[in-house]
mmCIF file of C-alpha atoms and ligand atoms in Angstrom:
data_model
loop_
_atom_site.group_PDB
_atom_site.id
_atom_site.type_symbol
_atom_site.label_atom_id
_atom_site.label_comp_id
_atom_site.label_asym_id
_atom_site.label_seq_id
_atom_site.Cartn_x
_atom_site.Cartn_y
_atom_site.Cartn_z
ATOM 1 C CA UNK A 121 90.921 103.289 84.576
ATOM 2 C CA UNK A 122 93.501 105.432 86.360
ATOM 3 C CA UNK A 123 94.968 104.264 89.663
ATOM 4 C CA UNK A 124 94.662 107.827 90.953
ATOM 5 C CA UNK A 125 90.956 107.264 91.569
ATOM 6 C CA UNK A 126 88.386 104.869 90.189
ATOM 7 C CA UNK A 127 85.202 106.896 89.548
ATOM 8 C CA UNK A 128 82.118 105.571 91.333
ATOM 9 C CA UNK A 129 78.837 104.866 89.456
ATOM 10 C CA UNK A 130 80.304 106.730 86.470
ATOM 11 C CA UNK A 131 77.821 105.504 83.870
ATOM 12 C CA UNK A 132 74.807 106.312 86.094
ATOM 13 C CA UNK A 133 76.156 109.784 86.921
ATOM 14 C CA UNK A 134 76.740 110.580 83.262
ATOM 15 C CA UNK A 135 73.321 109.253 82.203
ATOM 16 C CA UNK A 136 71.619 111.301 84.913
ATOM 17 C CA UNK A 137 73.357 114.475 83.746
ATOM 18 C CA UNK A 138 71.483 114.180 80.436
ATOM 19 C CA UNK A 139 74.413 115.688 78.516
ATOM 20 C CA UNK A 140 73.782 117.571 75.291
ATOM 21 C CA UNK A 141 76.228 118.869 72.707
ATOM 22 C CA UNK A 142 77.009 122.533 73.282
ATOM 23 C CA UNK A 143 75.910 122.347 76.910
ATOM 24 C CA UNK A 144 77.931 123.835 79.778
ATOM 25 C CA UNK A 145 78.665 121.458 82.656
ATOM 26 C CA UNK A 146 80.586 121.558 85.921
ATOM 27 C CA UNK A 147 82.492 118.802 87.662
ATOM 28 C CA UNK A 148 82.778 120.315 91.148
ATOM 29 C CA UNK A 149 85.184 117.614 92.375
ATOM 30 C CA UNK A 150 87.518 116.661 89.540
ATOM 31 C CA UNK A 151 89.870 114.333 91.420
ATOM 32 C CA UNK A 152 91.744 112.461 88.696
ATOM 33 C CA UNK A 153 89.149 113.498 86.108
ATOM 34 C CA UNK A 154 87.555 110.045 85.781
ATOM 35 C CA UNK A 155 83.950 111.248 85.866
ATOM 36 C CA UNK A 156 84.804 114.213 83.643
ATOM 37 C CA UNK A 157 86.395 111.890 81.082
ATOM 38 C CA UNK A 158 83.294 109.688 81.148
ATOM 39 C CA UNK A 159 81.221 112.802 80.431
ATOM 40 C CA UNK A 160 83.341 113.693 77.388
ATOM 41 C CA UNK A 161 83.283 110.081 76.177
ATOM 42 C CA UNK A 162 79.490 110.144 76.242
ATOM 43 C CA UNK A 163 79.152 113.613 74.670
ATOM 44 C CA UNK A 164 82.379 115.133 73.272
ATOM 45 C CA UNK A 165 80.597 118.378 72.364
ATOM 46 C CA UNK A 166 80.186 119.663 75.930
ATOM 47 C CA UNK A 167 82.082 122.494 77.601
ATOM 48 C CA UNK A 168 83.263 121.519 81.076
ATOM 49 C CA UNK A 169 84.444 123.603 84.013
ATOM 50 C CA UNK A 170 86.205 121.418 86.569
ATOM 51 C CA UNK A 171 86.948 122.363 90.177
ATOM 52 C CA UNK A 172 89.238 120.828 92.756
ATOM 53 C CA UNK A 173 90.985 122.495 95.673
ATOM 54 C CA UNK A 174 93.850 119.992 95.528
ATOM 55 C CA UNK A 175 96.746 120.900 93.214
ATOM 56 C CA UNK A 176 97.630 117.224 92.687
ATOM 57 C CA UNK A 177 94.076 116.490 91.519
ATOM 58 C CA UNK A 178 94.145 119.404 89.082
ATOM 59 C CA UNK A 179 97.486 118.185 87.669
ATOM 60 C CA UNK A 180 96.141 114.653 87.210
ATOM 61 C CA UNK A 181 92.849 115.837 85.698
ATOM 62 C CA UNK A 182 94.788 118.070 83.294
ATOM 63 C CA UNK A 183 96.521 114.931 81.963
ATOM 64 C CA UNK A 184 93.286 112.924 81.804
ATOM 65 C CA UNK A 185 91.414 115.686 79.959
ATOM 66 C CA UNK A 186 94.234 117.017 77.773
ATOM 67 C CA UNK A 187 92.337 116.298 74.544
ATOM 68 C CA UNK A 188 89.126 117.982 75.625
ATOM 69 C CA UNK A 189 87.723 121.482 75.893
ATOM 70 C CA UNK A 190 87.854 121.691 79.687
ATOM 71 C CA UNK A 191 88.699 124.630 81.951
ATOM 72 C CA UNK A 192 90.243 123.477 85.225
ATOM 73 C CA UNK A 193 89.957 125.675 88.281
ATOM 74 C CA UNK A 194 91.982 125.010 91.426
ATOM 75 C CA UNK A 195 89.503 126.367 93.931
ATOM 76 C CA UNK A 196 87.115 125.235 96.620
ATOM 77 C CA UNK A 197 83.694 124.551 95.127
ATOM 78 C CA UNK A 198 82.276 127.049 97.623
ATOM 79 C CA UNK A 199 83.645 129.625 95.119
ATOM 80 C CA UNK A 200 81.569 128.094 92.302
ATOM 81 C CA UNK A 201 79.431 131.153 91.603
ATOM 82 C CA UNK A 202 82.229 133.721 91.643
ATOM 83 C CA UNK A 203 84.628 131.527 89.659
ATOM 84 C CA UNK A 204 82.038 130.802 86.964
ATOM 85 C CA UNK A 205 81.159 134.503 86.814
ATOM 86 C CA UNK A 206 84.874 135.241 86.387
ATOM 87 C CA UNK A 207 84.790 132.860 83.401
ATOM 88 C CA UNK A 208 81.685 134.675 82.098
ATOM 89 C CA UNK A 209 79.429 131.691 82.771
ATOM 90 C CA UNK A 210 76.003 132.820 83.961
ATOM 91 C CA UNK A 211 74.161 129.505 83.922
ATOM 92 C CA UNK A 212 74.920 125.818 83.499
ATOM 93 C CA UNK A 213 73.244 122.712 82.073
ATOM 94 C CA UNK A 214 74.437 120.321 84.744
ATOM 95 C CA UNK A 215 76.747 119.807 87.680
ATOM 96 C CA UNK A 216 78.283 116.790 89.383
ATOM 97 C CA UNK A 217 79.563 116.614 92.963
ATOM 98 C CA UNK A 218 81.523 113.466 93.934
ATOM 99 C CA UNK A 219 82.208 114.302 97.558
ATOM 100 C CA UNK A 220 84.977 113.482 99.994
ATOM 101 C CA UNK A 221 88.535 112.416 99.325
ATOM 102 C CA UNK A 222 90.060 110.584 96.367
ATOM 103 C CA UNK A 223 91.886 107.258 96.630
ATOM 104 C CA UNK A 224 95.061 109.176 95.772
ATOM 105 C CA UNK A 225 94.648 111.449 98.787
ATOM 106 C CA UNK A 226 94.088 108.428 101.038
ATOM 107 C CA UNK A 227 96.945 106.453 99.506
ATOM 108 C CA UNK A 228 99.533 109.222 99.753
ATOM 109 C CA UNK A 229 100.692 108.546 103.306
ATOM 110 C CA UNK A 230 102.205 111.979 103.815
ATOM 111 C CA UNK A 231 98.815 113.677 103.351
ATOM 112 C CA UNK A 232 97.812 112.293 106.766
ATOM 113 C CA UNK A 233 94.231 111.297 105.849
ATOM 114 C CA UNK A 234 94.600 107.665 106.857
ATOM 115 C CA UNK A 235 95.512 105.928 110.115
ATOM 116 C CA UNK A 236 96.813 102.968 108.078
ATOM 117 C CA UNK A 237 99.919 104.960 107.204
ATOM 118 C CA UNK A 238 102.073 106.786 109.719
ATOM 119 C CA UNK A 239 102.372 110.401 108.645
ATOM 120 C CA UNK A 240 102.135 113.966 109.941
ATOM 121 C CA UNK A 241 98.591 114.867 111.044
ATOM 122 C CA UNK A 242 97.757 117.036 108.065
ATOM 123 C CA UNK A 243 94.483 116.177 106.185
ATOM 124 C CA UNK A 244 94.354 119.374 104.106
ATOM 125 C CA UNK A 245 92.884 118.938 100.639
ATOM 126 C CA UNK A 246 94.241 122.372 99.809
ATOM 127 C CA UNK A 247 97.840 122.289 100.978
ATOM 128 C CA UNK A 248 98.205 126.055 100.973
ATOM 129 C CA UNK A 249 95.538 126.312 103.676
ATOM 130 C CA UNK A 250 96.906 127.046 107.162
ATOM 131 C CA UNK A 251 94.711 124.859 109.379
ATOM 132 C CA UNK A 252 95.884 121.241 109.723
ATOM 133 C CA UNK A 253 94.588 118.307 111.759
ATOM 134 C CA UNK A 254 97.634 118.670 114.068
ATOM 135 C CA UNK A 255 96.543 122.199 114.990
ATOM 136 C CA UNK A 256 93.034 121.013 115.849
ATOM 137 C CA UNK A 257 94.249 118.021 117.873
ATOM 138 C CA UNK A 258 96.868 119.981 119.816
ATOM 139 C CA UNK A 259 95.332 123.440 120.203
ATOM 140 C CA UNK A 260 91.542 123.123 120.321
ATOM 141 C CA UNK A 261 89.946 122.907 123.788
ATOM 142 C CA UNK A 262 88.858 119.457 124.933
ATOM 143 C CA UNK A 263 85.180 120.498 124.764
ATOM 144 C CA UNK A 264 85.584 121.560 121.137
ATOM 145 C CA UNK A 265 87.282 118.261 120.249
ATOM 146 C CA UNK A 266 84.357 116.411 121.833
ATOM 147 C CA UNK A 267 81.889 118.455 119.773
ATOM 148 C CA UNK A 268 83.827 117.786 116.552
ATOM 149 C CA UNK A 269 83.950 114.031 117.223
ATOM 150 C CA UNK A 270 80.245 113.975 118.107
ATOM 151 C CA UNK A 271 79.003 116.168 115.273
ATOM 152 C CA UNK A 272 81.273 115.134 112.414
ATOM 153 C CA UNK A 273 82.043 111.569 113.509
ATOM 154 C CA UNK A 274 78.798 110.668 115.299
ATOM 155 C CA UNK A 275 81.127 108.916 117.741
ATOM 156 C CA UNK A 276 79.752 107.631 121.076
ATOM 157 C CA UNK A 277 83.154 107.721 122.788
ATOM 158 C CA UNK A 278 83.735 111.356 121.705
ATOM 159 C CA UNK A 279 84.098 112.674 125.262
ATOM 160 C CA UNK A 280 86.464 109.944 126.406
ATOM 161 C CA UNK A 281 88.646 110.297 123.304
ATOM 162 C CA UNK A 282 88.786 114.093 123.662
ATOM 163 C CA UNK A 283 89.846 113.619 127.304
ATOM 164 C CA UNK A 284 92.541 111.094 126.320
ATOM 165 C CA UNK A 285 93.886 113.574 123.760
ATOM 166 C CA UNK A 286 93.890 116.335 126.371
ATOM 167 C CA UNK A 287 95.917 114.085 128.739
ATOM 168 C CA UNK A 288 98.340 112.899 126.058
ATOM 169 C CA UNK A 289 99.121 116.357 124.696
ATOM 170 C CA UNK A 290 100.148 117.720 128.081
ATOM 171 C CA UNK A 291 103.081 115.251 127.864
ATOM 172 C CA UNK A 292 103.981 115.551 124.164
ATOM 173 C CA UNK A 293 102.580 117.238 121.074
ATOM 174 C CA UNK A 294 100.513 114.784 118.980
ATOM 175 C CA UNK A 295 102.052 115.086 115.555
ATOM 176 C CA UNK A 296 101.424 111.813 113.717
ATOM 177 C CA UNK A 297 98.484 109.721 112.532
ATOM 178 C CA UNK A 298 99.983 106.768 114.407
ATOM 179 C CA UNK A 299 100.169 108.673 117.706
ATOM 180 C CA UNK A 300 96.519 109.721 117.353
ATOM 181 C CA UNK A 301 95.460 106.180 116.422
ATOM 182 C CA UNK A 302 97.206 104.862 119.561
ATOM 183 C CA UNK A 303 95.401 107.382 121.766
ATOM 184 C CA UNK A 304 92.055 106.302 120.257
ATOM 185 C CA UNK A 305 93.007 102.648 120.833
ATOM 186 C CA UNK A 306 93.881 103.432 124.461
ATOM 187 C CA UNK A 307 90.188 104.331 124.878
ATOM 188 C CA UNK A 308 88.356 101.796 122.682
ATOM 189 C CA UNK A 309 90.825 98.912 122.455
ATOM 190 C CA UNK A 310 92.915 97.430 119.665
ATOM 191 C CA UNK A 311 92.125 94.995 116.879
ATOM 192 C CA UNK A 312 88.335 94.833 117.165
ATOM 193 C CA UNK A 313 85.832 95.846 114.492
ATOM 194 C CA UNK A 314 84.427 98.441 116.901
ATOM 195 C CA UNK A 315 87.800 100.074 117.519
ATOM 196 C CA UNK A 316 88.498 100.170 113.778
ATOM 197 C CA UNK A 317 85.161 101.920 113.216
ATOM 198 C CA UNK A 318 85.941 104.442 115.937
ATOM 199 C CA UNK A 319 89.264 105.284 114.286
ATOM 200 C CA UNK A 320 87.456 105.726 110.951
ATOM 201 C CA UNK A 321 84.917 108.065 112.589
ATOM 202 C CA UNK A 322 87.499 110.167 114.449
ATOM 203 C CA UNK A 323 89.680 110.562 111.353
ATOM 204 C CA UNK A 324 86.595 111.414 109.296
ATOM 205 C CA UNK A 325 85.542 114.025 111.861
ATOM 206 C CA UNK A 326 88.946 115.701 111.786
ATOM 207 C CA UNK A 327 89.047 115.668 107.987
ATOM 208 C CA UNK A 328 85.597 117.271 107.782
ATOM 209 C CA UNK A 329 86.670 119.926 110.272
ATOM 210 C CA UNK A 330 90.053 120.682 108.646
ATOM 211 C CA UNK A 331 88.428 121.154 105.243
ATOM 212 C CA UNK A 332 85.176 122.696 106.526
ATOM 213 C CA UNK A 333 83.482 120.192 104.240
ATOM 214 C CA UNK A 334 79.866 120.446 105.358
ATOM 215 C CA UNK A 335 79.641 124.245 105.247
ATOM 216 C CA UNK A 336 81.233 124.291 101.790
ATOM 217 C CA UNK A 337 78.729 121.685 100.607
ATOM 218 C CA UNK A 338 75.645 123.473 101.985
ATOM 219 C CA UNK A 339 76.632 126.804 100.453
ATOM 220 C CA UNK A 340 77.627 125.482 97.101
ATOM 221 C CA UNK A 341 74.586 123.215 96.595
ATOM 222 C CA UNK A 342 72.360 126.288 96.822
ATOM 223 C CA UNK A 343 74.550 128.203 94.374
ATOM 224 C CA UNK A 344 74.594 125.206 92.026
ATOM 225 C CA UNK A 345 70.786 124.956 92.016
ATOM 226 C CA UNK A 346 70.511 128.688 91.317
ATOM 227 C CA UNK A 347 72.983 128.421 88.433
ATOM 228 C CA UNK A 348 71.123 125.581 86.693
ATOM 229 C CA UNK A 349 69.185 126.381 83.523
ATOM 230 C CA UNK A 350 65.600 125.090 83.297
ATOM 231 C CA UNK A 351 65.881 121.375 82.650
ATOM 232 C CA UNK A 352 69.483 121.369 83.982
ATOM 233 C CA UNK A 353 70.523 118.563 86.304
ATOM 234 C CA UNK A 354 72.397 118.337 89.609
ATOM 235 C CA UNK A 355 73.909 114.968 90.540
ATOM 236 C CA UNK A 356 75.558 114.344 93.919
ATOM 237 C CA UNK A 357 77.478 111.309 95.157
ATOM 238 C CA UNK A 358 77.980 111.260 98.916
ATOM 239 C CA UNK A 359 79.781 108.754 101.125
ATOM 240 C CA UNK A 360 78.499 109.291 104.651
ATOM 241 C CA UNK A 361 75.232 110.197 106.295
ATOM 242 C CA UNK A 362 76.213 113.771 107.195
ATOM 243 C CA UNK A 363 76.831 114.653 103.555
ATOM 244 C CA UNK A 364 73.781 112.779 102.326
ATOM 245 C CA UNK A 365 71.537 114.503 104.892
ATOM 246 C CA UNK A 366 72.603 117.926 103.616
ATOM 247 C CA UNK A 367 71.971 116.907 100.001
ATOM 248 C CA UNK A 368 68.598 115.354 100.847
ATOM 249 C CA UNK A 369 67.421 118.359 102.873
ATOM 250 C CA UNK A 370 68.641 120.941 100.360
ATOM 251 C CA UNK A 371 66.916 119.128 97.502
ATOM 252 C CA UNK A 372 63.749 118.648 99.569
ATOM 253 C CA UNK A 373 63.533 122.330 100.411
ATOM 254 C CA UNK A 374 64.028 123.290 96.773
ATOM 255 C CA UNK A 375 61.153 121.012 95.701
ATOM 256 C CA UNK A 376 58.643 122.650 98.062
ATOM 257 C CA UNK A 377 56.274 125.491 97.242
ATOM 258 C CA UNK A 378 55.970 126.501 100.876
ATOM 259 C CA UNK A 379 58.555 126.264 103.649
ATOM 260 C CA UNK A 380 56.471 127.858 106.418
ATOM 261 C CA UNK A 381 56.531 126.016 109.783
ATOM 262 C CA UNK A 382 53.646 123.496 110.076
ATOM 263 C CA UNK A 383 51.829 125.726 112.621
ATOM 264 C CA UNK A 384 51.277 128.415 109.972
ATOM 265 C CA UNK A 385 48.112 127.525 108.074
ATOM 266 C CA UNK A 386 48.170 130.232 105.382
ATOM 267 C CA UNK A 387 51.518 130.443 103.641
ATOM 268 C CA UNK A 388 53.515 133.624 104.263
ATOM 269 C CA UNK A 389 56.893 132.519 102.880
ATOM 270 C CA UNK A 390 56.302 132.947 99.136
ATOM 271 C CA UNK A 391 58.802 130.158 98.541
ATOM 272 C CA UNK A 392 58.475 128.510 95.123
ATOM 273 C CA UNK A 393 59.823 125.095 94.235
ATOM 274 C CA UNK A 394 62.659 125.197 91.713
ATOM 275 C CA UNK A 395 63.657 121.525 91.574
ATOM 276 C CA UNK A 396 62.083 118.174 90.910
ATOM 277 C CA UNK A 397 63.719 115.003 92.152
ATOM 278 C CA UNK A 398 64.849 112.463 89.558
ATOM 279 C CA UNK A 399 65.092 109.663 92.128
ATOM 280 C CA UNK A 400 63.104 109.819 95.388
ATOM 281 C CA UNK A 401 65.480 107.470 97.231
ATOM 282 C CA UNK A 402 69.229 107.549 96.718
ATOM 283 C CA UNK A 403 70.745 105.133 94.201
ATOM 284 C CA UNK A 404 73.564 102.765 95.163
ATOM 285 C CA UNK A 405 76.307 100.950 93.289
ATOM 286 C CA UNK A 406 75.477 97.428 92.125
ATOM 287 C CA UNK A 407 77.098 94.296 93.578
ATOM 288 C CA UNK A 408 79.531 93.979 90.671
ATOM 289 C CA UNK A 409 80.885 97.499 91.162
ATOM 290 C CA UNK A 410 81.091 97.075 94.936
ATOM 291 C CA UNK A 411 83.205 93.948 94.407
ATOM 292 C CA UNK A 412 85.592 95.692 92.038
ATOM 293 C CA UNK A 413 85.705 99.066 93.853
ATOM 294 C CA UNK A 414 85.160 98.883 97.601
ATOM 295 C CA UNK A 415 84.838 102.659 97.829
ATOM 296 C CA UNK A 416 81.523 102.466 95.956
ATOM 297 C CA UNK A 417 79.979 100.487 98.836
ATOM 298 C CA UNK A 418 78.941 103.548 100.825
ATOM 299 C CA UNK A 419 78.002 105.737 97.845
ATOM 300 C CA UNK A 420 74.580 107.360 97.727
ATOM 301 C CA UNK A 421 73.594 109.122 94.555
ATOM 302 C CA UNK A 422 70.887 111.784 94.417
ATOM 303 C CA UNK A 423 69.844 113.705 91.326
ATOM 304 C CA UNK A 424 67.393 116.500 90.629
ATOM 305 C CA UNK A 425 66.322 118.704 87.726
ATOM 306 C CA UNK A 426 65.656 122.446 87.614
ATOM 307 C CA UNK A 427 62.019 122.974 86.862
ATOM 308 C CA UNK A 428 61.095 124.384 83.500
ATOM 309 C CA UNK A 429 59.957 127.960 83.708
ATOM 310 C CA UNK A 430 62.531 128.673 86.455
ATOM 311 C CA UNK A 431 65.390 131.075 85.873
HETATM 312 C C1 SAM B 642 85.965 111.550 95.453
HETATM 313 S S1 SAM B 642 87.158 112.580 94.775
HETATM 314 C C2 SAM B 642 86.561 112.869 93.151
HETATM 315 C C3 SAM B 642 87.026 111.854 92.176
HETATM 316 C C4 SAM B 642 86.632 112.146 90.744
HETATM 317 N N1 SAM B 642 85.214 112.158 90.552
HETATM 318 C C5 SAM B 642 87.278 111.170 89.792
HETATM 319 O O1 SAM B 642 86.562 110.565 88.972
HETATM 320 O O2 SAM B 642 88.496 111.001 89.853
HETATM 321 C C6 SAM B 642 86.792 114.103 95.533
HETATM 322 C C7 SAM B 642 87.676 115.249 95.091
HETATM 323 O O3 SAM B 642 87.002 116.442 95.459
HETATM 324 C C8 SAM B 642 87.915 117.339 95.984
HETATM 325 N N2 SAM B 642 87.147 118.179 96.902
HETATM 326 C C9 SAM B 642 86.483 117.797 98.012
HETATM 327 N N3 SAM B 642 85.868 118.842 98.571
HETATM 328 C C10 SAM B 642 86.129 119.907 97.779
HETATM 329 C C11 SAM B 642 85.757 121.281 97.825
HETATM 330 N N4 SAM B 642 85.015 121.790 98.815
HETATM 331 N N5 SAM B 642 86.172 122.096 96.836
HETATM 332 C C12 SAM B 642 86.942 121.606 95.823
HETATM 333 N N6 SAM B 642 87.347 120.319 95.740
HETATM 334 C C13 SAM B 642 86.939 119.491 96.706
HETATM 335 C C14 SAM B 642 88.981 116.522 96.643
HETATM 336 O O4 SAM B 642 90.193 117.233 96.685
HETATM 337 C C15 SAM B 642 89.036 115.295 95.740
HETATM 338 O O5 SAM B 642 90.039 115.420 94.766
#
């Protein structure tokens, strides 16, 4: 498999999509096209629309899928509905989301996603976007940094790290991943498991904020469910609890016939369930895959099906 990115739980994802010849499918997060290729290998007669906001991912996926009938769209998946409409696609038979960053994005030092490699504080998946991690770290108020680290990193030392950043940036602009990592270490120490985890959480929080990941996910899950044909499937792989919570709650809401608050005894919401869950609890990678692909360790896979009789 390509070094660009090793797809996680590929066989399970493809099986859950229930592919059928002639069906229209979406890979919302193409990356290197590994999952998309697995879809074509299982059912060559599908039509696939693939999204990624990263030009390098689109270029790699174009190579991977060159022999297949795929339309690649370099856009944020929050534009799913409008981009499919532009391609005259009104409904789909299945959609896959494989969230987060690819190994390629992490490995390319200059993209600034990883504290393992010294690089400019960038973290943009879409490199034509203006907002970078450097802008957040240097220009956002201390209180806002604390909120970002708390909300998107679930980090206990959020306040102390935000304060340390505020102090450091009055001396010099913080422009590199290494400089930021050192500021975090000045608060939580160096070389311990706990300090490593804090760096992971702070970098994750900044990445989520730069790419507005959670808002894009919430909006596009709802659009994806609406676009599904009856019997169509949605499959989502997430890698941290914030993503998984959004997927779980969105699916749960769509499976309920009433979403009135518990205090209301007679339903007034008129909400009708449109989805049924395929798996009640999220699926995980097996031990063999976790050994061969460490990234699969944190994967949680949820899948649901559009109810028959729904438009
Ligand atoms: C985990 S990788 C996907 C890997 C892919 N499944 C494969 O087999 O190679 C996630 C990809 O989704 C893209 N991505 C993340 N959020 C996105 C969004 N909101 N819109 C479009 N692409 C996004 C990233 O740029 C990255 O290439």
